[in-house]
Tab-separated table of N, CA and C in Angstrom:
chain	number	residue	atom	x	y	z
A	651	MET	N	0.771	-1.304	0.010
A	651	MET	CA	-0.135	0.129	0.014
A	651	MET	C	0.805	1.465	-0.264
A	652	LYS	N	2.070	1.421	0.614
A	652	LYS	CA	2.830	2.376	1.121
A	652	LYS	C	3.514	2.720	-0.609
A	653	PHE	N	3.815	1.653	-1.100
A	653	PHE	CA	4.391	1.549	-2.388
A	653	PHE	C	3.428	2.192	-3.527
A	654	LYS	N	2.283	2.145	-3.349
A	654	LYS	CA	1.011	2.387	-4.286
A	654	LYS	C	0.991	4.307	-3.973
A	655	VAL	N	1.132	4.264	-2.701
A	655	VAL	CA	1.044	5.979	-2.332
A	655	VAL	C	2.641	6.647	-2.699
A	656	VAL	N	3.601	6.022	-2.472
A	656	VAL	CA	4.737	6.795	-3.131
A	656	VAL	C	4.764	6.674	-4.574
A	657	VAL	N	4.244	5.683	-5.282
A	657	VAL	CA	4.381	5.824	-6.839
A	657	VAL	C	3.075	6.731	-7.209
A	658	LEU	N	2.103	6.883	-6.435
A	658	LEU	CA	0.826	8.021	-6.890
A	658	LEU	C	1.585	9.098	-6.670
A	659	ALA	N	2.081	9.397	-5.500
A	659	ALA	CA	2.703	10.940	-5.307
A	659	ALA	C	3.882	11.335	-6.417
A	660	VAL	N	4.575	10.292	-6.935
A	660	VAL	CA	5.712	10.731	-7.929
A	660	VAL	C	5.198	11.026	-9.099
A	661	VAL	N	3.797	10.443	-9.332
A	661	VAL	CA	3.408	10.860	-10.867
A	661	VAL	C	2.545	11.884	-10.409
A	662	VAL	N	2.012	12.330	-9.470
A	662	VAL	CA	1.235	13.604	-9.091
A	662	VAL	C	2.295	15.052	-9.105
A	663	ILE	N	3.556	14.565	-8.698
A	663	ILE	CA	4.670	15.705	-8.851
A	663	ILE	C	5.088	15.578	-10.152
A	664	PHE	N	5.323	14.779	-10.871
A	664	PHE	CA	5.746	14.205	-12.161
A	664	PHE	C	4.894	15.635	-13.013
A	665	VAL	N	3.597	15.205	-12.882
A	665	VAL	CA	2.400	15.710	-13.755
A	665	VAL	C	2.477	17.255	-13.560
A	666	THR	N	2.138	17.622	-12.234
A	666	THR	CA	2.277	18.908	-11.855
A	666	THR	C	3.664	19.651	-12.133
A	667	SER	N	4.776	19.137	-12.085
A	667	SER	CA	5.930	19.719	-12.556
A	667	SER	C	5.708	19.827	-14.203
A	668	CYS	N	5.522	18.849	-14.832
A	668	CYS	CA	5.335	18.854	-16.316
A	668	CYS	C	3.995	20.497	-16.523
A	669	GLY	N	3.408	20.294	-15.991
A	669	GLY	CA	2.416	21.496	-16.203
A	669	GLY	C	2.764	22.988	-15.674
A	670	ASN	N	3.740	22.990	-15.050
A	670	ASN	CA	4.612	24.228	-14.652
A	670	ASN	C	5.506	25.086	-16.019
A	671	GLU	N	5.931	23.529	-16.553
A	671	GLU	CA	7.032	23.902	-17.545
A	671	GLU	C	6.339	24.677	-18.703
A	672	LYS	N	5.116	24.129	-19.218
A	672	LYS	CA	4.220	24.427	-20.170
A	672	LYS	C	4.090	26.058	-19.791
A	673	LYS	N	3.323	26.501	-18.525
A	673	LYS	CA	2.996	27.592	-18.432
A	673	LYS	C	4.420	28.635	-18.517
A	674	GLU	N	5.496	27.983	-18.200
A	674	GLU	CA	7.242	28.994	-18.184
A	674	GLU	C	7.311	29.078	-19.919
A	675	GLU	N	6.725	28.133	-20.560
A	675	GLU	CA	6.754	28.361	-21.892
A	675	GLU	C	6.223	29.362	-22.480
A	676	LYS	N	5.136	29.164	-22.191
A	676	LYS	CA	3.953	30.331	-22.630
A	676	LYS	C	4.414	31.781	-22.163
A	677	SER	N	4.921	31.723	-21.138
A	677	SER	CA	5.128	33.029	-20.500
A	677	SER	C	6.694	33.271	-20.881
A	678	SER	N	7.512	32.448	-21.361
A	678	SER	CA	8.806	33.052	-21.867
A	678	SER	C	8.675	33.177	-23.425
A	679	ALA	N	7.367	32.905	-24.245
A	679	ALA	CA	7.197	33.444	-25.310
A	679	ALA	C	6.990	34.911	-25.589
A	680	PRO	N	7.431	35.317	-26.625
A	680	PRO	CA	7.056	36.877	-26.672
A	680	PRO	C	5.810	37.289	-26.509
A	681	VAL	N	5.678	38.199	-26.178
A	681	VAL	CA	4.118	38.715	-25.793
A	681	VAL	C	4.040	39.789	-26.832
A	682	GLU	N	3.120	39.551	-27.368
A	682	GLU	CA	2.739	40.890	-28.247
A	682	GLU	C	1.873	41.834	-27.549
A	683	VAL	N	2.325	43.228	-27.401
A	683	VAL	CA	2.046	44.093	-26.741
A	683	VAL	C	1.327	45.085	-27.699
A	684	LYS	N	-0.251	45.374	-27.440
A	684	LYS	CA	-0.846	46.096	-28.235
A	684	LYS	C	-0.742	47.407	-27.961
A	685	LYS	N	-0.215	48.327	-28.728
A	685	LYS	CA	-0.207	49.473	-28.533
A	685	LYS	C	-0.999	50.326	-28.887
A	686	GLU	N	-1.776	51.174	-28.023
A	686	GLU	CA	-2.778	52.103	-28.276
A	686	GLU	C	-2.550	53.119	-29.154
A	687	VAL	N	-2.604	53.774	-30.303
A	687	VAL	CA	-2.317	54.753	-30.628
A	687	VAL	C	-3.255	55.637	-30.424
A	688	VAL	N	-2.724	56.695	-30.019
A	688	VAL	CA	-3.562	57.760	-29.431
A	688	VAL	C	-3.074	58.921	-30.392
A	689	LYS	N	-3.916	59.557	-31.363
A	689	LYS	CA	-3.606	60.647	-32.087
A	689	LYS	C	-3.641	61.885	-31.404
A	690	LYS	N	-2.619	62.582	-31.230
A	690	LYS	CA	-2.479	64.031	-30.535
A	690	LYS	C	-3.473	64.958	-31.425
A	691	GLU	N	-4.230	65.423	-30.465
A	691	GLU	CA	-4.997	66.565	-30.994
A	691	GLU	C	-4.300	67.867	-31.295
A	692	ALA	N	-4.191	68.699	-31.960
A	692	ALA	CA	-3.576	69.683	-32.044
A	692	ALA	C	-3.918	70.951	-30.702
A	693	THR	N	-3.038	71.002	-29.825
A	693	THR	CA	-3.386	71.893	-28.627
A	693	THR	C	-3.055	73.306	-28.605
A	694	THR	N	-2.470	73.465	-29.756
A	694	THR	CA	-2.113	74.728	-29.991
A	694	THR	C	-3.134	75.358	-30.732
A	695	ASN	N	-3.302	76.680	-30.478
A	695	ASN	CA	-4.292	77.681	-31.195
A	695	ASN	C	-3.763	77.751	-33.007
A	696	PRO	N	-4.872	77.178	-33.338
A	696	PRO	CA	-4.642	77.227	-35.164
A	696	PRO	C	-4.199	78.488	-35.618
A	697	MET	N	-4.635	79.702	-34.658
A	697	MET	CA	-4.197	80.847	-35.508
A	697	MET	C	-2.710	81.023	-35.222
A	698	ASP	N	-1.932	80.385	-34.207
A	698	ASP	CA	-0.628	80.268	-34.248
A	698	ASP	C	-0.089	79.345	-35.181
A	699	ASP	N	-0.761	78.451	-35.965
A	699	ASP	CA	0.010	77.684	-36.950
A	699	ASP	C	0.208	78.305	-38.328
A	700	LYS	N	1.364	78.550	-38.545
A	700	LYS	CA	2.000	79.363	-39.847
A	700	LYS	C	1.962	78.467	-41.011
A	701	GLY	N	1.513	77.008	-40.863
A	701	GLY	CA	1.820	76.302	-41.888
A	701	GLY	C	2.956	75.966	-42.498
A	702	ILE	N	3.594	75.521	-43.759
A	702	ILE	CA	4.391	75.060	-44.327
A	702	ILE	C	4.864	75.300	-45.576
A	703	GLY	N	5.550	76.521	-45.936
A	703	GLY	CA	5.847	76.879	-46.988
A	703	GLY	C	6.582	78.350	-47.018
A	704	PRO	N	6.618	78.899	-48.153
A	704	PRO	CA	7.310	80.103	-48.149
A	704	PRO	C	7.042	81.463	-47.477
A	705	ILE	N	5.954	81.491	-46.716
A	705	ILE	CA	5.381	82.307	-45.743
A	705	ILE	C	5.695	82.190	-44.308
A	706	THR	N	6.627	83.145	-43.716
A	706	THR	CA	6.886	82.376	-42.558
A	706	THR	C	6.471	83.649	-41.469
A	707	SER	N	6.246	84.834	-42.099
A	707	SER	CA	5.975	85.922	-41.337
A	707	SER	C	5.300	87.033	-42.085
A	708	LEU	N	3.933	87.571	-41.664
A	708	LEU	CA	3.076	88.579	-42.596
A	708	LEU	C	2.523	89.472	-41.496
A	709	THR	N	2.877	90.610	-42.153
A	709	THR	CA	2.088	91.971	-40.767
A	709	THR	C	0.996	92.592	-41.817
A	710	LEU	N	-0.235	92.613	-41.486
A	710	LEU	CA	-1.292	92.823	-42.172
A	710	LEU	C	-1.435	94.367	-42.010
A	711	ALA	N	-1.895	95.309	-42.641
A	711	ALA	CA	-2.192	96.674	-42.065
A	711	ALA	C	-3.860	96.631	-42.802
A	712	ASP	N	-4.330	98.063	-42.730
A	712	ASP	CA	-5.850	98.300	-42.918
A	712	ASP	C	-6.082	97.331	-44.588
A	713	ILE	N	-7.299	97.134	-44.666
A	713	ILE	CA	-7.807	96.309	-45.683
A	713	ILE	C	-7.356	97.525	-47.018
A	714	ASP	N	-6.748	96.812	-48.097
A	714	ASP	CA	-6.465	97.453	-49.143
A	714	ASP	C	-7.452	97.316	-50.442
A	715	GLU	N	-8.330	98.141	-50.774
A	715	GLU	CA	-9.658	97.564	-51.563
A	715	GLU	C	-9.207	97.440	-52.603
A	716	THR	N	-7.985	97.998	-53.603
A	716	THR	CA	-7.359	97.517	-54.920
A	716	THR	C	-6.991	96.159	-54.746
A	717	MET	N	-6.310	95.621	-53.615
A	717	MET	CA	-5.749	94.369	-53.545
A	717	MET	C	-7.038	93.631	-53.466
A	718	VAL	N	-8.095	93.891	-52.688
A	718	VAL	CA	-9.415	93.017	-52.425
A	718	VAL	C	-9.984	92.752	-53.674
A	719	ALA	N	-9.973	93.845	-54.696
A	719	ALA	CA	-10.688	93.713	-56.081
A	719	ALA	C	-9.777	92.379	-57.046
A	720	GLU	N	-8.814	92.729	-56.743
A	720	GLU	CA	-7.704	91.838	-57.374
A	720	GLU	C	-8.109	90.663	-57.126
A	721	GLY	N	-7.976	90.247	-55.650
A	721	GLY	CA	-7.990	89.159	-54.787
A	721	GLY	C	-9.257	88.313	-55.386
A	722	LYS	N	-10.538	89.313	-55.544
A	722	LYS	CA	-11.815	88.723	-55.815
A	722	LYS	C	-11.623	88.042	-57.301
A	723	GLU	N	-11.070	88.828	-58.205
A	723	GLU	CA	-11.034	88.379	-59.705
A	723	GLU	C	-10.286	87.138	-59.623
A	724	LEU	N	-8.894	87.104	-59.092
A	724	LEU	CA	-8.238	86.072	-59.088
A	724	LEU	C	-8.876	85.061	-58.154
A	725	PHE	N	-9.700	84.882	-57.502
A	725	PHE	CA	-10.537	84.036	-56.542
A	725	PHE	C	-11.146	83.238	-57.606
A	726	LYS	N	-12.225	84.435	-58.154
A	726	LYS	CA	-13.068	83.709	-59.342
A	726	LYS	C	-12.412	82.799	-60.281
A	727	MET	N	-11.290	83.135	-60.607
A	727	MET	CA	-10.436	82.462	-62.058
A	727	MET	C	-9.961	81.059	-61.205
A	728	LYS	N	-9.324	80.992	-59.960
A	728	LYS	CA	-8.629	79.946	-59.785
A	728	LYS	C	-9.261	78.982	-58.561
A	729	CYS	N	-9.792	79.607	-58.267
A	729	CYS	CA	-10.317	79.045	-56.908
A	729	CYS	C	-11.886	78.659	-56.815
A	730	SER	N	-12.845	79.422	-57.402
A	730	SER	CA	-14.022	78.960	-57.003
A	730	SER	C	-14.936	77.977	-57.487
A	731	ALA	N	-14.040	77.094	-58.534
A	731	ALA	CA	-14.532	75.984	-58.786
A	731	ALA	C	-14.622	74.804	-57.662
A	732	CYS	N	-13.644	75.277	-56.907
A	732	CYS	CA	-13.608	74.099	-55.748
A	732	CYS	C	-14.228	74.861	-53.987
A	733	HIS	N	-14.159	76.349	-54.274
A	733	HIS	CA	-14.403	76.938	-53.113
A	733	HIS	C	-15.674	77.943	-53.383
A	734	LYS	N	-16.168	78.243	-52.448
A	734	LYS	CA	-17.193	79.366	-52.583
A	734	LYS	C	-17.020	79.931	-51.325
A	735	ILE	N	-17.635	81.124	-51.018
A	735	ILE	CA	-17.293	81.872	-49.786
A	735	ILE	C	-18.141	81.741	-48.647
A	736	SER	N	-19.533	81.411	-48.804
A	736	SER	CA	-20.451	80.916	-47.847
A	736	SER	C	-21.036	79.381	-47.934
A	737	LYS	N	-20.212	78.536	-48.439
A	737	LYS	CA	-20.976	77.279	-48.787
A	737	LYS	C	-20.163	76.231	-49.376
A	738	ARG	N	-20.126	74.916	-48.618
A	738	ARG	CA	-19.073	73.896	-48.683
A	738	ARG	C	-19.371	73.520	-50.169
A	739	VAL	N	-18.492	73.184	-51.193
A	739	VAL	CA	-18.602	72.464	-52.324
A	739	VAL	C	-17.389	71.348	-52.404
A	740	VAL	N	-16.576	71.443	-52.893
A	740	VAL	CA	-15.398	70.556	-53.103
A	740	VAL	C	-14.629	70.848	-51.716
A	741	GLY	N	-14.111	71.842	-51.695
A	741	GLY	CA	-13.433	72.217	-50.120
A	741	GLY	C	-14.399	73.039	-49.174
A	742	PRO	N	-13.818	73.435	-48.468
A	742	PRO	CA	-14.628	74.200	-47.261
A	742	PRO	C	-14.888	75.599	-47.603
A	743	ALA	N	-16.236	76.145	-46.920
A	743	ALA	CA	-16.509	77.465	-47.651
A	743	ALA	C	-15.645	78.430	-46.587
A	744	LEU	N	-15.250	79.392	-47.334
A	744	LEU	CA	-14.101	80.321	-46.908
A	744	LEU	C	-14.647	81.330	-46.187
A	745	ALA	N	-15.750	81.623	-45.979
A	745	ALA	CA	-16.391	83.075	-45.119
A	745	ALA	C	-15.507	82.736	-43.707
A	746	GLY	N	-14.711	83.652	-43.291
A	746	GLY	CA	-14.306	83.614	-42.010
A	746	GLY	C	-13.020	82.930	-41.764
A	747	ILE	N	-12.479	82.611	-42.710
A	747	ILE	CA	-11.219	81.718	-42.823
A	747	ILE	C	-10.151	82.639	-42.062
A	748	THR	N	-10.252	83.805	-42.281
A	748	THR	CA	-9.143	84.550	-41.871
A	748	THR	C	-9.304	84.878	-40.023
A	749	GLU	N	-10.957	83.926	-39.483
A	749	GLU	CA	-10.712	84.298	-38.344
A	749	GLU	C	-10.314	82.597	-37.495
A	750	ARG	N	-10.419	81.629	-38.539
A	750	ARG	CA	-9.563	80.536	-37.966
A	750	ARG	C	-8.526	80.138	-38.252
A	751	ARG	N	-7.572	80.756	-39.486
A	751	ARG	CA	-6.281	80.282	-39.862
A	751	ARG	C	-5.568	81.595	-39.541
A	752	SER	N	-4.296	81.636	-39.228
A	752	SER	CA	-3.555	82.696	-39.535
A	752	SER	C	-3.227	82.901	-41.281
A	753	PRO	N	-2.778	84.400	-41.411
A	753	PRO	CA	-2.662	84.883	-42.909
A	753	PRO	C	-1.559	83.823	-43.469
A	754	GLU	N	-0.524	83.598	-42.693
A	754	GLU	CA	0.571	82.834	-43.179
A	754	GLU	C	0.309	81.398	-43.624
A	755	TRP	N	-0.623	81.031	-42.606
A	755	TRP	CA	-1.177	79.701	-43.103
A	755	TRP	C	-1.853	79.482	-44.411
A	756	ILE	N	-2.552	80.645	-44.362
A	756	ILE	CA	-3.674	80.710	-45.658
A	756	ILE	C	-2.860	80.778	-46.672
A	757	MET	N	-1.912	81.732	-46.756
A	757	MET	CA	-1.183	82.106	-48.053
A	757	MET	C	-0.088	80.544	-48.186
A	758	ASN	N	0.094	79.863	-47.416
A	758	ASN	CA	0.889	78.658	-47.660
A	758	ASN	C	0.174	77.504	-48.128
A	759	MET	N	-1.168	77.473	-47.616
A	759	MET	CA	-1.927	76.534	-48.147
A	759	MET	C	-2.258	76.816	-49.736
A	760	ILE	N	-2.265	78.048	-50.194
A	760	ILE	CA	-2.678	78.583	-51.495
A	760	ILE	C	-1.053	78.251	-52.312
A	761	LEU	N	-0.037	78.675	-51.650
A	761	LEU	CA	1.099	78.441	-52.168
A	761	LEU	C	1.805	76.779	-52.770
A	762	ASN	N	1.584	76.109	-51.489
A	762	ASN	CA	2.118	75.066	-51.013
A	762	ASN	C	1.372	73.753	-50.522
A	763	PRO	N	0.015	73.672	-51.515
A	763	PRO	CA	-1.041	72.820	-51.055
A	763	PRO	C	-0.353	71.161	-50.619
A	764	GLU	N	0.679	70.662	-51.469
A	764	GLU	CA	1.019	69.531	-51.504
A	764	GLU	C	1.659	69.036	-49.843
A	765	GLU	N	2.617	70.021	-50.043
A	765	GLU	CA	3.451	69.803	-48.550
A	765	GLU	C	2.531	69.733	-47.551
A	766	MET	N	1.462	71.135	-47.586
A	766	MET	CA	0.781	71.300	-46.457
A	766	MET	C	-0.050	70.254	-46.262
A	767	VAL	N	-0.909	69.611	-47.090
A	767	VAL	CA	-1.604	68.499	-46.884
A	767	VAL	C	-1.112	67.181	-46.373
A	768	ALA	N	0.517	66.880	-46.823
A	768	ALA	CA	1.368	65.853	-46.157
A	768	ALA	C	1.643	66.275	-44.874
A	769	LYS	N	2.031	67.163	-44.416
A	769	LYS	CA	2.758	66.987	-43.262
A	769	LYS	C	2.070	68.377	-42.084
A	770	ASN	N	1.206	69.360	-42.346
A	770	ASN	CA	0.507	70.143	-41.579
A	770	ASN	C	-0.695	69.634	-40.873
A	771	PRO	N	-0.793	69.449	-39.590
A	771	PRO	CA	-1.703	68.740	-38.966
A	771	PRO	C	-3.356	69.477	-39.404
A	772	ILE	N	-3.877	70.719	-39.352
A	772	ILE	CA	-4.583	71.153	-39.676
A	772	ILE	C	-5.377	70.728	-40.904
A	773	ALA	N	-3.901	71.122	-42.080
A	773	ALA	CA	-4.386	70.660	-43.551
A	773	ALA	C	-4.546	69.106	-43.715
A	774	LYS	N	-3.795	68.280	-42.705
A	774	LYS	CA	-4.015	66.754	-42.931
A	774	LYS	C	-5.761	66.310	-42.800
A	775	LYS	N	-6.113	67.136	-41.588
A	775	LYS	CA	-7.300	66.756	-40.980
A	775	LYS	C	-8.358	67.464	-42.143
A	776	LEU	N	-8.185	68.587	-42.875
A	776	LEU	CA	-9.073	69.062	-43.790
A	776	LEU	C	-9.168	68.010	-44.899
A	777	LEU	N	-7.903	67.699	-45.231
A	777	LEU	CA	-7.856	66.541	-46.342
A	777	LEU	C	-8.647	65.244	-45.990
A	778	ALA	N	-8.745	65.022	-44.802
A	778	ALA	CA	-9.147	63.349	-44.437
A	778	ALA	C	-10.985	63.853	-44.239
A	779	GLU	N	-11.327	65.376	-44.069
A	779	GLU	CA	-12.664	65.720	-44.062
A	779	GLU	C	-13.506	65.799	-45.632
A	780	TYR	N	-12.414	66.384	-46.362
A	780	TYR	CA	-12.967	66.638	-47.529
A	780	TYR	C	-12.421	65.959	-48.699
A	781	LEU	N	-11.486	65.037	-48.372
A	781	LEU	CA	-11.172	63.696	-49.227
A	781	LEU	C	-10.755	64.179	-50.723
A	782	ALA	N	-10.430	65.299	-50.859
A	782	ALA	CA	-9.854	65.971	-52.085
A	782	ALA	C	-8.804	66.976	-51.749
A	783	PRO	N	-7.496	66.655	-52.112
A	783	PRO	CA	-6.385	67.645	-52.059
A	783	PRO	C	-6.454	68.622	-52.711
A	784	MET	N	-6.139	70.173	-52.204
A	784	MET	CA	-6.427	71.283	-52.900
A	784	MET	C	-5.360	71.222	-53.840
A	785	ALA	N	-5.755	71.857	-55.344
A	785	ALA	CA	-4.915	71.749	-56.440
A	785	ALA	C	-4.134	72.926	-56.498
A	786	ASN	N	-2.873	72.911	-56.646
A	786	ASN	CA	-1.564	73.589	-56.894
A	786	ASN	C	-2.228	74.899	-57.985
A	787	GLN	N	-2.507	76.109	-57.845
A	787	GLN	CA	-2.857	76.583	-58.964
A	787	GLN	C	-1.530	77.392	-59.387
A	788	ASN	N	-0.297	77.153	-58.989
A	788	ASN	CA	1.093	77.815	-59.334
A	788	ASN	C	1.006	79.359	-59.073
A	789	LEU	N	0.344	79.868	-58.145
A	789	LEU	CA	0.060	81.252	-58.169
A	789	LEU	C	1.500	81.967	-57.399
A	790	THR	N	1.706	83.052	-57.439
A	790	THR	CA	2.798	83.951	-57.217
A	790	THR	C	2.340	84.259	-55.612
A	791	GLU	N	3.342	84.708	-54.758
A	791	GLU	CA	2.941	85.134	-53.699
A	791	GLU	C	2.428	86.339	-53.837
A	792	LYS	N	2.678	87.215	-54.584
A	792	LYS	CA	1.580	88.516	-54.918
A	792	LYS	C	0.254	88.017	-54.978
A	793	GLU	N	0.067	87.046	-55.778
A	793	GLU	CA	-1.413	86.388	-56.053
A	793	GLU	C	-1.944	85.950	-54.867
A	794	ALA	N	-1.006	85.187	-54.037
A	794	ALA	CA	-1.785	84.601	-53.095
A	794	ALA	C	-2.181	85.720	-52.202
A	795	ARG	N	-1.130	86.811	-51.915
A	795	ARG	CA	-1.635	87.824	-50.851
A	795	ARG	C	-2.957	88.719	-51.435
A	796	VAL	N	-3.331	88.649	-52.620
A	796	VAL	CA	-4.400	89.704	-53.005
A	796	VAL	C	-5.743	88.865	-52.532
A	797	ILE	N	-5.445	87.326	-52.657
A	797	ILE	CA	-6.520	86.550	-52.678
A	797	ILE	C	-6.925	86.511	-50.820
A	798	LEU	N	-5.691	86.716	-49.957
A	798	LEU	CA	-5.715	86.927	-48.555
A	798	LEU	C	-6.747	88.235	-48.191
A	799	GLU	N	-6.085	89.289	-49.145
A	799	GLU	CA	-6.781	90.232	-48.941
A	799	GLU	C	-8.236	90.253	-48.934
A	800	TYR	N	-8.537	89.715	-50.017
A	800	TYR	CA	-10.092	89.224	-50.271
A	800	TYR	C	-10.954	88.474	-49.370
A	801	PHE	N	-10.297	87.710	-48.768
A	801	PHE	CA	-10.531	86.801	-47.801
A	801	PHE	C	-10.845	87.849	-46.398
A	802	ARG	N	-9.909	88.411	-46.223
A	802	ARG	CA	-10.095	89.552	-44.841
A	802	ARG	C	-11.697	90.202	-44.831
A	803	THR	N	-12.285	90.146	-46.228
A	803	THR	CA	-13.265	91.121	-46.317
A	803	THR	C	-14.357	89.999	-46.191
A	804	LYS	N	-14.165	88.890	-46.036
A	804	LYS	CA	-15.355	87.875	-46.046
A	804	LYS	C	-15.382	87.062	-44.535
A	805	LYS	N	-16.071	88.100	-43.536
A	805	LYS	CA	-16.384	87.365	-42.030
A	805	LYS	C	-17.332	86.493	-42.120
A	806	ALA	N	-17.193	85.486	-41.200
A	806	ALA	CA	-18.152	84.437	-40.802
A	806	ALA	C	-19.457	85.368	-40.342
A	807	LYS	N	-20.566	84.474	-40.784
A	807	LYS	CA	-21.914	85.351	-40.305
A	807	LYS	C	-22.370	84.805	-39.126
């Protein structure tokens, strides 16, 4: 009888020790850690974002009506196929744009749309929302500046 108890104890010890090895194998296997990607929302003021492009600083004076007229005509020729002032079309409505974005950002978006939508968080977010990248109209800095002047007269209602 003692022999059976000893044999049974050895078997139990053997079986339980084998079970521990399996657990160790599982625990020593590489553990896949799921990383939660948290999108960092832009915590900065959008008016502080100057965008990416040739315009790094711009000081605005009083509205120049001559530039506004030129900007209005240029906007009609180059931009109005995708943008309207007061309604969303292919791109966003532009009324109040100067209240939402810095002058530098607006001009850089006009002059350098490819790099802006690739690298600038606000432009990337707009691309995700509107699904159509802004076309580069190959405007000069002077042309972009007169369009900006036109935008300055179009306040949000």
